[in-house]
Amino acid sequence: MERTLSIIKPDGVSRGLIGEVIKRFETAGIRIAAMKMLHMSKKEAEGFYAVHSDKPFFNSLTDFMSSDPIVVMVLEGENVISKNRELMGATNYKDADPGTIRADFATDIEKNVVHGSDAPETAATEIKYFFSELEIH
Ligand code: IDP
Ligand code: MG
């Protein structure tokens, strides 16, 4: 069993896509082991995306991620890290496969509805950023 962190980004929450995203996870046999809604500060968004701090889009990305509430989830299942990345689609929605969350709903390379951890090490770090072990069921 593997765990990964999923985020429904501010665009997904404000556009009423929480249910749609969760339905796709559950339909794919992924279990939601933890979930909460929160509104990150700019500093918290900068901490979460620290790996991208040298990128030209860092300031805009962290402004966006702290602009409105998000939904954070721990997903659990076999190969859930790559399974989630498949359901999400490519970072740039224009390159995302048809039927993926980003192909269906993203409006912009930045405002792409969902985040998903990309490897076991990042999944562990990202889950800890938002959840204590007691909050994961
Ligand atoms: P990922 O979310 O598919 O893992 P990353 O490369 O880790 O993609 O980038 C993190 C987030 O930064 C993306 O989801 C997107 O919101 C934003 N981003 C990535 N590349 C660009 C870009 O070229 N311009 C603007 N925003 C970007
Ligand atoms: Mg990434």
XYZ file of C-alpha atoms and ligand atoms in Angstrom:
165
model
C 0.000 0.000 0.000
C 1.271 3.424 -0.973
C 0.215 6.920 0.088
C 0.310 10.203 -1.795
C -0.731 13.795 -1.218
C -3.439 15.270 -3.418
C -4.492 18.918 -3.432
C -7.553 20.381 -5.093
C -6.122 23.809 -5.896
C -7.961 27.135 -5.378
C -9.337 27.085 -8.945
C -10.792 23.596 -8.439
C -12.412 24.504 -5.120
C -13.844 27.840 -6.293
C -15.215 26.311 -9.495
C -17.080 23.583 -7.604
C -14.922 20.666 -8.718
C -14.305 19.044 -5.301
C -16.943 16.348 -5.830
C -15.872 15.680 -9.420
C -12.226 15.146 -8.428
C -13.062 12.931 -5.448
C -15.456 10.881 -7.577
C -12.652 10.161 -10.040
C -10.355 8.978 -7.231
C -12.977 6.725 -5.656
C -14.097 5.342 -9.028
C -10.466 4.392 -9.704
C -10.414 2.382 -6.460
C -8.330 4.909 -4.539
C -9.122 5.263 -0.832
C -9.222 8.673 0.848
C -7.341 8.248 4.125
C -7.409 11.914 5.246
C -8.995 15.133 4.041
C -9.338 18.791 5.068
C -9.960 22.263 3.665
C -7.546 25.057 4.502
C -6.346 28.406 3.211
C -2.537 28.572 2.961
C -0.681 31.772 3.741
C 1.841 32.990 1.178
C 4.616 31.708 3.490
C 2.996 28.263 3.746
C 2.653 28.078 -0.047
C 6.320 29.061 -0.410
C 7.276 26.311 2.042
C 5.217 23.714 0.215
C 6.697 24.607 -3.191
C 10.249 25.276 -1.906
C 11.614 22.865 -4.541
C 10.439 25.355 -7.199
C 11.836 28.477 -5.483
C 14.292 29.170 -8.321
C 11.651 28.907 -11.068
C 10.329 31.989 -12.863
C 6.747 30.981 -11.979
C 7.412 30.593 -8.208
C 5.980 33.949 -7.110
C 2.868 33.655 -9.256
C 2.340 30.000 -8.233
C 2.565 30.742 -4.507
C 0.264 33.788 -4.911
C -2.256 31.526 -6.639
C -1.956 28.693 -4.105
C -2.534 31.110 -1.214
C -5.357 33.041 -2.941
C -8.284 30.874 -1.765
C -9.024 27.667 0.164
C -7.718 24.316 -1.011
C -8.681 20.727 -0.196
C -5.789 18.487 0.849
C -6.103 14.710 0.894
C -4.031 11.664 1.639
C -4.803 9.028 -0.986
C -4.037 5.384 -0.327
C -3.812 2.375 -2.626
C -1.572 0.199 -4.741
C 0.735 2.351 -6.897
C -1.365 5.348 -5.898
C 1.416 7.857 -6.642
C 1.536 7.019 -10.345
C -2.185 6.189 -10.514
C -2.998 9.682 -9.223
C -0.541 11.288 -11.665
C -2.299 9.401 -14.495
C -5.720 10.603 -13.398
C -4.365 14.180 -13.128
C -2.757 14.361 -16.580
C 0.275 16.378 -17.669
C 1.234 19.636 -15.929
C 0.293 21.618 -19.028
C -3.370 20.821 -19.707
C -2.685 21.231 -23.433
C -0.449 18.145 -23.278
C -2.727 16.170 -20.939
C -4.395 13.000 -22.231
C -8.134 13.263 -22.934
C -10.234 12.228 -19.948
C -7.694 13.340 -17.356
C -8.633 15.922 -14.715
C -6.348 18.573 -16.170
C -7.419 17.955 -19.793
C -11.071 18.176 -18.760
C -10.920 21.145 -16.366
C -7.633 23.110 -16.335
C -7.677 26.582 -17.858
C -4.003 27.503 -17.608
C -0.602 25.811 -17.064
C -0.643 27.276 -13.519
C -4.351 26.921 -12.717
C -4.441 23.196 -13.337
C -6.950 22.118 -10.642
C -4.907 19.464 -8.827
C -1.545 18.709 -7.262
C -0.145 15.212 -6.755
C 3.140 14.033 -5.242
C 5.576 12.711 -7.839
C 7.603 10.093 -5.882
C 7.609 8.192 -2.555
C 10.038 10.652 -0.876
C 8.071 13.757 -1.919
C 4.811 12.032 -0.957
C 6.109 11.404 2.573
C 7.360 14.997 2.966
C 4.211 16.544 1.497
C 1.840 14.416 3.620
C 3.736 15.507 6.767
C 3.436 19.140 5.687
C -0.355 18.975 6.195
C -1.222 15.940 8.327
C -0.136 14.336 11.568
C -0.188 10.522 11.693
C -3.270 10.746 13.972
C -5.229 12.479 11.204
C -4.620 9.692 8.674
C -7.163 6.860 8.886
P 3.111 19.112 -11.386
O 2.069 19.857 -10.581
O 2.500 18.450 -12.597
O 3.938 18.167 -10.555
P 5.438 20.878 -11.389
O 6.452 20.956 -12.488
O 5.835 20.226 -10.110
O 4.107 20.205 -12.001
O 4.978 22.379 -11.104
C 4.208 22.692 -9.964
C 3.089 23.614 -10.368
O 3.646 24.849 -10.829
C 2.227 23.144 -11.566
O 1.208 22.248 -11.203
C 1.666 24.441 -12.068
O 0.593 24.906 -11.240
C 2.852 25.386 -11.883
N 3.696 25.464 -13.087
C 4.528 24.503 -13.588
N 5.160 24.929 -14.710
C 4.696 26.185 -14.927
C 4.964 27.169 -15.941
O 5.748 26.968 -16.869
N 4.289 28.353 -15.826
C 3.418 28.619 -14.803
N 3.146 27.728 -13.837
C 3.767 26.528 -13.901
Mg 5.290 18.552 -9.043
